[in-house]
Amino acid sequence: MKEKTHFKDMKKPILKIGSGYDVHAFEKGKKLIIGGVQISFNKGLAGHSDADVLIHAVCDAILGAMGFGDIGEHFPDTDPKFKGISSMILLEKCETLMKEQGYRIANMDCIIFAQTPKMGPYKKNMAKNIARVLNMDLSLV
């Protein structure tokens, strides 16, 4: 009889799942950037970086799936080098870390909770940005 393989005995699991979630308050006088797309709106999101909630959630999902903590641990808001940084750059750094660890993303599904502004007109470009940075086929985002 063949001995069973246990999850703890595997070098790398076949499948890991990450979940990311992020919230930022609106703030007047800031640009609204979601999914790497600048959206015409009368307010932006408050934050140390560009406050892109979608990309922050994606980063958290990637880091969480690898067991590497969260975005705040890797890119703390107390570090001046991340002040005003594009979250797409943070996503690139997460993608590099993921590849260095030998992982890849099978697919990604993202949800944005917002009454305004409407996200519909921007969703395709958001998905394109995520797919480009993560080197994924657009059909997987």
mmCIF file of the C-alpha atoms, coordinates in Angstrom:
data_MODEL
# 
_entry.id   MODEL 
# 
loop_
_atom_site.group_PDB 
_atom_site.id 
_atom_site.type_symbol 
_atom_site.label_atom_id 
_atom_site.label_alt_id 
_atom_site.label_comp_id 
_atom_site.label_asym_id 
_atom_site.label_entity_id 
_atom_site.label_seq_id 
_atom_site.pdbx_PDB_ins_code 
_atom_site.Cartn_x 
_atom_site.Cartn_y 
_atom_site.Cartn_z 
_atom_site.occupancy 
_atom_site.B_iso_or_equiv 
_atom_site.pdbx_formal_charge 
_atom_site.auth_seq_id 
_atom_site.auth_comp_id 
_atom_site.auth_asym_id 
_atom_site.auth_atom_id 
_atom_site.pdbx_PDB_model_num 
ATOM 1   C CA . MET A 1 1   ? 0.000   0.000  0.000   1.00 0.00 ? 1   MET A CA 1 
ATOM 2   C CA . LYS A 1 2   ? 1.284   3.425  -0.993  1.00 0.00 ? 2   LYS A CA 1 
ATOM 3   C CA . GLU A 1 3   ? 1.959   5.811  1.904   1.00 0.00 ? 3   GLU A CA 1 
ATOM 4   C CA . LYS A 1 4   ? -0.221  8.930  1.977   1.00 0.00 ? 4   LYS A CA 1 
ATOM 5   C CA . THR A 1 5   ? 1.355   12.312 1.376   1.00 0.00 ? 5   THR A CA 1 
ATOM 6   C CA . HIS A 1 6   ? 0.429   14.843 3.998   1.00 0.00 ? 6   HIS A CA 1 
ATOM 7   C CA . PHE A 1 7   ? 0.182   18.557 3.343   1.00 0.00 ? 7   PHE A CA 1 
ATOM 8   C CA . LYS A 1 8   ? 2.861   19.281 5.952   1.00 0.00 ? 8   LYS A CA 1 
ATOM 9   C CA . ASP A 1 9   ? 5.288   16.969 4.126   1.00 0.00 ? 9   ASP A CA 1 
ATOM 10  C CA . MET A 1 10  ? 5.063   18.844 0.833   1.00 0.00 ? 10  MET A CA 1 
ATOM 11  C CA . LYS A 1 11  ? 7.726   21.423 -0.044  1.00 0.00 ? 11  LYS A CA 1 
ATOM 12  C CA . LYS A 1 12  ? 5.178   23.662 -1.752  1.00 0.00 ? 12  LYS A CA 1 
ATOM 13  C CA . PRO A 1 13  ? 1.423   23.051 -1.696  1.00 0.00 ? 13  PRO A CA 1 
ATOM 14  C CA . ILE A 1 14  ? -0.243  22.493 -5.021  1.00 0.00 ? 14  ILE A CA 1 
ATOM 15  C CA . LEU A 1 15  ? -2.790  25.215 -4.355  1.00 0.00 ? 15  LEU A CA 1 
ATOM 16  C CA . LYS A 1 16  ? -2.763  28.185 -1.993  1.00 0.00 ? 16  LYS A CA 1 
ATOM 17  C CA . ILE A 1 17  ? -5.540  30.729 -1.738  1.00 0.00 ? 17  ILE A CA 1 
ATOM 18  C CA . GLY A 1 18  ? -5.180  34.326 -0.627  1.00 0.00 ? 18  GLY A CA 1 
ATOM 19  C CA . SER A 1 19  ? -7.832  36.811 0.326   1.00 0.00 ? 19  SER A CA 1 
ATOM 20  C CA . GLY A 1 20  ? -7.314  40.554 0.399   1.00 0.00 ? 20  GLY A CA 1 
ATOM 21  C CA . TYR A 1 21  ? -9.470  43.379 1.659   1.00 0.00 ? 21  TYR A CA 1 
ATOM 22  C CA . ASP A 1 22  ? -8.820  47.092 1.952   1.00 0.00 ? 22  ASP A CA 1 
ATOM 23  C CA . VAL A 1 23  ? -10.758 50.230 2.873   1.00 0.00 ? 23  VAL A CA 1 
ATOM 24  C CA . HIS A 1 24  ? -9.848  53.911 2.562   1.00 0.00 ? 24  HIS A CA 1 
ATOM 25  C CA . ALA A 1 25  ? -11.949 56.982 3.320   1.00 0.00 ? 25  ALA A CA 1 
ATOM 26  C CA . PHE A 1 26  ? -12.615 59.593 0.659   1.00 0.00 ? 26  PHE A CA 1 
ATOM 27  C CA . GLU A 1 27  ? -10.628 62.821 0.874   1.00 0.00 ? 27  GLU A CA 1 
ATOM 28  C CA . LYS A 1 28  ? -11.093 66.058 -1.032  1.00 0.00 ? 28  LYS A CA 1 
ATOM 29  C CA . GLY A 1 29  ? -8.205  67.324 -3.092  1.00 0.00 ? 29  GLY A CA 1 
ATOM 30  C CA . LYS A 1 30  ? -6.797  63.875 -3.948  1.00 0.00 ? 30  LYS A CA 1 
ATOM 31  C CA . LYS A 1 31  ? -6.887  61.920 -7.197  1.00 0.00 ? 31  LYS A CA 1 
ATOM 32  C CA . LEU A 1 32  ? -9.031  58.795 -7.237  1.00 0.00 ? 32  LEU A CA 1 
ATOM 33  C CA . ILE A 1 33  ? -7.013  55.832 -8.461  1.00 0.00 ? 33  ILE A CA 1 
ATOM 34  C CA . ILE A 1 34  ? -8.479  52.336 -8.426  1.00 0.00 ? 34  ILE A CA 1 
ATOM 35  C CA . GLY A 1 35  ? -6.895  49.394 -10.174 1.00 0.00 ? 35  GLY A CA 1 
ATOM 36  C CA . GLY A 1 36  ? -4.201  51.697 -11.503 1.00 0.00 ? 36  GLY A CA 1 
ATOM 37  C CA . VAL A 1 37  ? -6.845  53.750 -13.327 1.00 0.00 ? 37  VAL A CA 1 
ATOM 38  C CA . GLN A 1 38  ? -7.400  57.418 -12.575 1.00 0.00 ? 38  GLN A CA 1 
ATOM 39  C CA . ILE A 1 39  ? -11.142 57.972 -12.236 1.00 0.00 ? 39  ILE A CA 1 
ATOM 40  C CA . SER A 1 40  ? -12.740 61.367 -12.696 1.00 0.00 ? 40  SER A CA 1 
ATOM 41  C CA . PHE A 1 41  ? -14.400 62.110 -9.350  1.00 0.00 ? 41  PHE A CA 1 
ATOM 42  C CA . ASN A 1 42  ? -14.605 65.015 -6.904  1.00 0.00 ? 42  ASN A CA 1 
ATOM 43  C CA . LYS A 1 43  ? -12.641 63.141 -4.206  1.00 0.00 ? 43  LYS A CA 1 
ATOM 44  C CA . GLY A 1 44  ? -9.823  60.672 -3.955  1.00 0.00 ? 44  GLY A CA 1 
ATOM 45  C CA . LEU A 1 45  ? -8.891  58.144 -1.314  1.00 0.00 ? 45  LEU A CA 1 
ATOM 46  C CA . ALA A 1 46  ? -6.906  59.064 1.779   1.00 0.00 ? 46  ALA A CA 1 
ATOM 47  C CA . GLY A 1 47  ? -3.685  57.177 2.300   1.00 0.00 ? 47  GLY A CA 1 
ATOM 48  C CA . HIS A 1 48  ? 0.086   57.223 2.525   1.00 0.00 ? 48  HIS A CA 1 
ATOM 49  C CA . SER A 1 49  ? 0.535   55.849 -0.994  1.00 0.00 ? 49  SER A CA 1 
ATOM 50  C CA . ASP A 1 50  ? -1.904  56.570 -3.825  1.00 0.00 ? 50  ASP A CA 1 
ATOM 51  C CA . ALA A 1 51  ? -4.479  54.648 -1.680  1.00 0.00 ? 51  ALA A CA 1 
ATOM 52  C CA . ASP A 1 52  ? -5.500  52.314 -4.506  1.00 0.00 ? 52  ASP A CA 1 
ATOM 53  C CA . VAL A 1 53  ? -7.797  50.006 -2.514  1.00 0.00 ? 53  VAL A CA 1 
ATOM 54  C CA . LEU A 1 54  ? -8.096  47.415 -5.263  1.00 0.00 ? 54  LEU A CA 1 
ATOM 55  C CA . ILE A 1 55  ? -4.364  46.988 -5.735  1.00 0.00 ? 55  ILE A CA 1 
ATOM 56  C CA . HIS A 1 56  ? -3.815  46.962 -1.965  1.00 0.00 ? 56  HIS A CA 1 
ATOM 57  C CA . ALA A 1 57  ? -6.338  44.114 -1.654  1.00 0.00 ? 57  ALA A CA 1 
ATOM 58  C CA . VAL A 1 58  ? -4.607  42.205 -4.476  1.00 0.00 ? 58  VAL A CA 1 
ATOM 59  C CA . CYS A 1 59  ? -1.223  42.681 -2.753  1.00 0.00 ? 59  CYS A CA 1 
ATOM 60  C CA . ASP A 1 60  ? -2.699  41.423 0.526   1.00 0.00 ? 60  ASP A CA 1 
ATOM 61  C CA . ALA A 1 61  ? -4.129  38.362 -1.227  1.00 0.00 ? 61  ALA A CA 1 
ATOM 62  C CA . ILE A 1 62  ? -0.775  37.528 -2.825  1.00 0.00 ? 62  ILE A CA 1 
ATOM 63  C CA . LEU A 1 63  ? 1.198   38.058 0.373   1.00 0.00 ? 63  LEU A CA 1 
ATOM 64  C CA . GLY A 1 64  ? -1.389  36.199 2.451   1.00 0.00 ? 64  GLY A CA 1 
ATOM 65  C CA . ALA A 1 65  ? -1.427  33.173 0.159   1.00 0.00 ? 65  ALA A CA 1 
ATOM 66  C CA . MET A 1 66  ? 2.327   32.858 0.604   1.00 0.00 ? 66  MET A CA 1 
ATOM 67  C CA . GLY A 1 67  ? 2.071   33.354 4.370   1.00 0.00 ? 67  GLY A CA 1 
ATOM 68  C CA . PHE A 1 68  ? 4.095   36.575 4.103   1.00 0.00 ? 68  PHE A CA 1 
ATOM 69  C CA . GLY A 1 69  ? 1.914   38.901 6.150   1.00 0.00 ? 69  GLY A CA 1 
ATOM 70  C CA . ASP A 1 70  ? 0.230   41.918 4.638   1.00 0.00 ? 70  ASP A CA 1 
ATOM 71  C CA . ILE A 1 71  ? 0.913   45.075 2.682   1.00 0.00 ? 71  ILE A CA 1 
ATOM 72  C CA . GLY A 1 72  ? 1.422   47.146 5.844   1.00 0.00 ? 72  GLY A CA 1 
ATOM 73  C CA . GLU A 1 73  ? 4.293   44.907 6.941   1.00 0.00 ? 73  GLU A CA 1 
ATOM 74  C CA . HIS A 1 74  ? 6.076   45.137 3.589   1.00 0.00 ? 74  HIS A CA 1 
ATOM 75  C CA . PHE A 1 75  ? 5.277   48.764 2.735   1.00 0.00 ? 75  PHE A CA 1 
ATOM 76  C CA . PRO A 1 76  ? 4.569   50.538 6.059   1.00 0.00 ? 76  PRO A CA 1 
ATOM 77  C CA . ASP A 1 77  ? 2.906   53.937 6.065   1.00 0.00 ? 77  ASP A CA 1 
ATOM 78  C CA . THR A 1 78  ? 5.605   55.050 8.496   1.00 0.00 ? 78  THR A CA 1 
ATOM 79  C CA . ASP A 1 79  ? 8.261   54.757 5.777   1.00 0.00 ? 79  ASP A CA 1 
ATOM 80  C CA . PRO A 1 80  ? 8.675   57.997 3.800   1.00 0.00 ? 80  PRO A CA 1 
ATOM 81  C CA . LYS A 1 81  ? 9.869   56.120 0.696   1.00 0.00 ? 81  LYS A CA 1 
ATOM 82  C CA . PHE A 1 82  ? 6.295   54.889 0.169   1.00 0.00 ? 82  PHE A CA 1 
ATOM 83  C CA . LYS A 1 83  ? 4.723   58.357 0.487   1.00 0.00 ? 83  LYS A CA 1 
ATOM 84  C CA . GLY A 1 84  ? 2.615   58.958 -2.622  1.00 0.00 ? 84  GLY A CA 1 
ATOM 85  C CA . ILE A 1 85  ? 3.958   55.820 -4.345  1.00 0.00 ? 85  ILE A CA 1 
ATOM 86  C CA . SER A 1 86  ? 1.905   54.192 -7.065  1.00 0.00 ? 86  SER A CA 1 
ATOM 87  C CA . SER A 1 87  ? 0.326   51.018 -5.754  1.00 0.00 ? 87  SER A CA 1 
ATOM 88  C CA . MET A 1 88  ? 1.176   49.430 -9.103  1.00 0.00 ? 88  MET A CA 1 
ATOM 89  C CA . ILE A 1 89  ? 4.839   49.601 -8.002  1.00 0.00 ? 89  ILE A CA 1 
ATOM 90  C CA . LEU A 1 90  ? 3.905   47.833 -4.758  1.00 0.00 ? 90  LEU A CA 1 
ATOM 91  C CA . LEU A 1 91  ? 2.113   45.174 -6.819  1.00 0.00 ? 91  LEU A CA 1 
ATOM 92  C CA . GLU A 1 92  ? 5.249   44.740 -8.954  1.00 0.00 ? 92  GLU A CA 1 
ATOM 93  C CA . LYS A 1 93  ? 7.238   44.141 -5.767  1.00 0.00 ? 93  LYS A CA 1 
ATOM 94  C CA . CYS A 1 94  ? 4.692   41.536 -4.601  1.00 0.00 ? 94  CYS A CA 1 
ATOM 95  C CA . GLU A 1 95  ? 4.856   39.859 -8.008  1.00 0.00 ? 95  GLU A CA 1 
ATOM 96  C CA . THR A 1 96  ? 8.657   39.683 -7.795  1.00 0.00 ? 96  THR A CA 1 
ATOM 97  C CA . LEU A 1 97  ? 8.486   38.176 -4.315  1.00 0.00 ? 97  LEU A CA 1 
ATOM 98  C CA . MET A 1 98  ? 5.900   35.657 -5.492  1.00 0.00 ? 98  MET A CA 1 
ATOM 99  C CA . LYS A 1 99  ? 8.045   34.584 -8.452  1.00 0.00 ? 99  LYS A CA 1 
ATOM 100 C CA . GLU A 1 100 ? 11.161  34.334 -6.256  1.00 0.00 ? 100 GLU A CA 1 
ATOM 101 C CA . GLN A 1 101 ? 9.232   31.923 -4.019  1.00 0.00 ? 101 GLN A CA 1 
ATOM 102 C CA . GLY A 1 102 ? 8.200   29.821 -7.027  1.00 0.00 ? 102 GLY A CA 1 
ATOM 103 C CA . TYR A 1 103 ? 4.514   30.699 -7.008  1.00 0.00 ? 103 TYR A CA 1 
ATOM 104 C CA . ARG A 1 104 ? 2.172   31.827 -9.760  1.00 0.00 ? 104 ARG A CA 1 
ATOM 105 C CA . ILE A 1 105 ? -1.450  32.944 -9.809  1.00 0.00 ? 105 ILE A CA 1 
ATOM 106 C CA . ALA A 1 106 ? -3.991  30.590 -11.362 1.00 0.00 ? 106 ALA A CA 1 
ATOM 107 C CA . ASN A 1 107 ? -6.799  33.156 -11.453 1.00 0.00 ? 107 ASN A CA 1 
ATOM 108 C CA . MET A 1 108 ? -8.025  36.228 -9.632  1.00 0.00 ? 108 MET A CA 1 
ATOM 109 C CA . ASP A 1 109 ? -11.455 37.625 -8.855  1.00 0.00 ? 109 ASP A CA 1 
ATOM 110 C CA . CYS A 1 110 ? -11.828 41.063 -7.297  1.00 0.00 ? 110 CYS A CA 1 
ATOM 111 C CA . ILE A 1 111 ? -14.816 42.871 -5.843  1.00 0.00 ? 111 ILE A CA 1 
ATOM 112 C CA . ILE A 1 112 ? -15.106 46.611 -5.285  1.00 0.00 ? 112 ILE A CA 1 
ATOM 113 C CA . PHE A 1 113 ? -17.818 47.884 -2.955  1.00 0.00 ? 113 PHE A CA 1 
ATOM 114 C CA . ALA A 1 114 ? -18.675 51.436 -3.982  1.00 0.00 ? 114 ALA A CA 1 
ATOM 115 C CA . GLN A 1 115 ? -21.936 53.262 -4.587  1.00 0.00 ? 115 GLN A CA 1 
ATOM 116 C CA . THR A 1 116 ? -20.145 56.092 -6.354  1.00 0.00 ? 116 THR A CA 1 
ATOM 117 C CA . PRO A 1 117 ? -18.441 56.510 -8.669  1.00 0.00 ? 117 PRO A CA 1 
ATOM 118 C CA . LYS A 1 118 ? -19.636 53.718 -10.933 1.00 0.00 ? 118 LYS A CA 1 
ATOM 119 C CA . MET A 1 119 ? -16.841 51.220 -11.652 1.00 0.00 ? 119 MET A CA 1 
ATOM 120 C CA . GLY A 1 120 ? -18.319 49.664 -14.804 1.00 0.00 ? 120 GLY A CA 1 
ATOM 121 C CA . PRO A 1 121 ? -16.605 51.934 -17.324 1.00 0.00 ? 121 PRO A CA 1 
ATOM 122 C CA . TYR A 1 122 ? -13.194 51.295 -15.724 1.00 0.00 ? 122 TYR A CA 1 
ATOM 123 C CA . LYS A 1 123 ? -13.269 47.565 -14.945 1.00 0.00 ? 123 LYS A CA 1 
ATOM 124 C CA . LYS A 1 124 ? -11.643 46.398 -18.183 1.00 0.00 ? 124 LYS A CA 1 
ATOM 125 C CA . ASN A 1 125 ? -8.681  48.773 -17.803 1.00 0.00 ? 125 ASN A CA 1 
ATOM 126 C CA . MET A 1 126 ? -8.287  47.789 -14.148 1.00 0.00 ? 126 MET A CA 1 
ATOM 127 C CA . ALA A 1 127 ? -8.141  44.113 -15.139 1.00 0.00 ? 127 ALA A CA 1 
ATOM 128 C CA . LYS A 1 128 ? -5.628  44.911 -17.905 1.00 0.00 ? 128 LYS A CA 1 
ATOM 129 C CA . ASN A 1 129 ? -3.376  46.726 -15.439 1.00 0.00 ? 129 ASN A CA 1 
ATOM 130 C CA . ILE A 1 130 ? -3.452  43.857 -12.957 1.00 0.00 ? 130 ILE A CA 1 
ATOM 131 C CA . ALA A 1 131 ? -2.870  41.239 -15.661 1.00 0.00 ? 131 ALA A CA 1 
ATOM 132 C CA . ARG A 1 132 ? 0.056   43.232 -17.111 1.00 0.00 ? 132 ARG A CA 1 
ATOM 133 C CA . VAL A 1 133 ? 1.869   43.696 -13.801 1.00 0.00 ? 133 VAL A CA 1 
ATOM 134 C CA . LEU A 1 134 ? 1.287   40.099 -12.690 1.00 0.00 ? 134 LEU A CA 1 
ATOM 135 C CA . ASN A 1 135 ? 2.207   38.689 -16.122 1.00 0.00 ? 135 ASN A CA 1 
ATOM 136 C CA . MET A 1 136 ? -1.151  36.940 -16.386 1.00 0.00 ? 136 MET A CA 1 
ATOM 137 C CA . ASP A 1 137 ? -3.499  36.412 -19.288 1.00 0.00 ? 137 ASP A CA 1 
ATOM 138 C CA . LEU A 1 138 ? -6.351  38.904 -19.064 1.00 0.00 ? 138 LEU A CA 1 
ATOM 139 C CA . SER A 1 139 ? -8.880  36.060 -19.088 1.00 0.00 ? 139 SER A CA 1 
ATOM 140 C CA . LEU A 1 140 ? -7.543  34.980 -15.654 1.00 0.00 ? 140 LEU A CA 1 
ATOM 141 C CA . VAL A 1 141 ? -8.393  38.305 -13.979 1.00 0.00 ? 141 VAL A CA 1 
# 
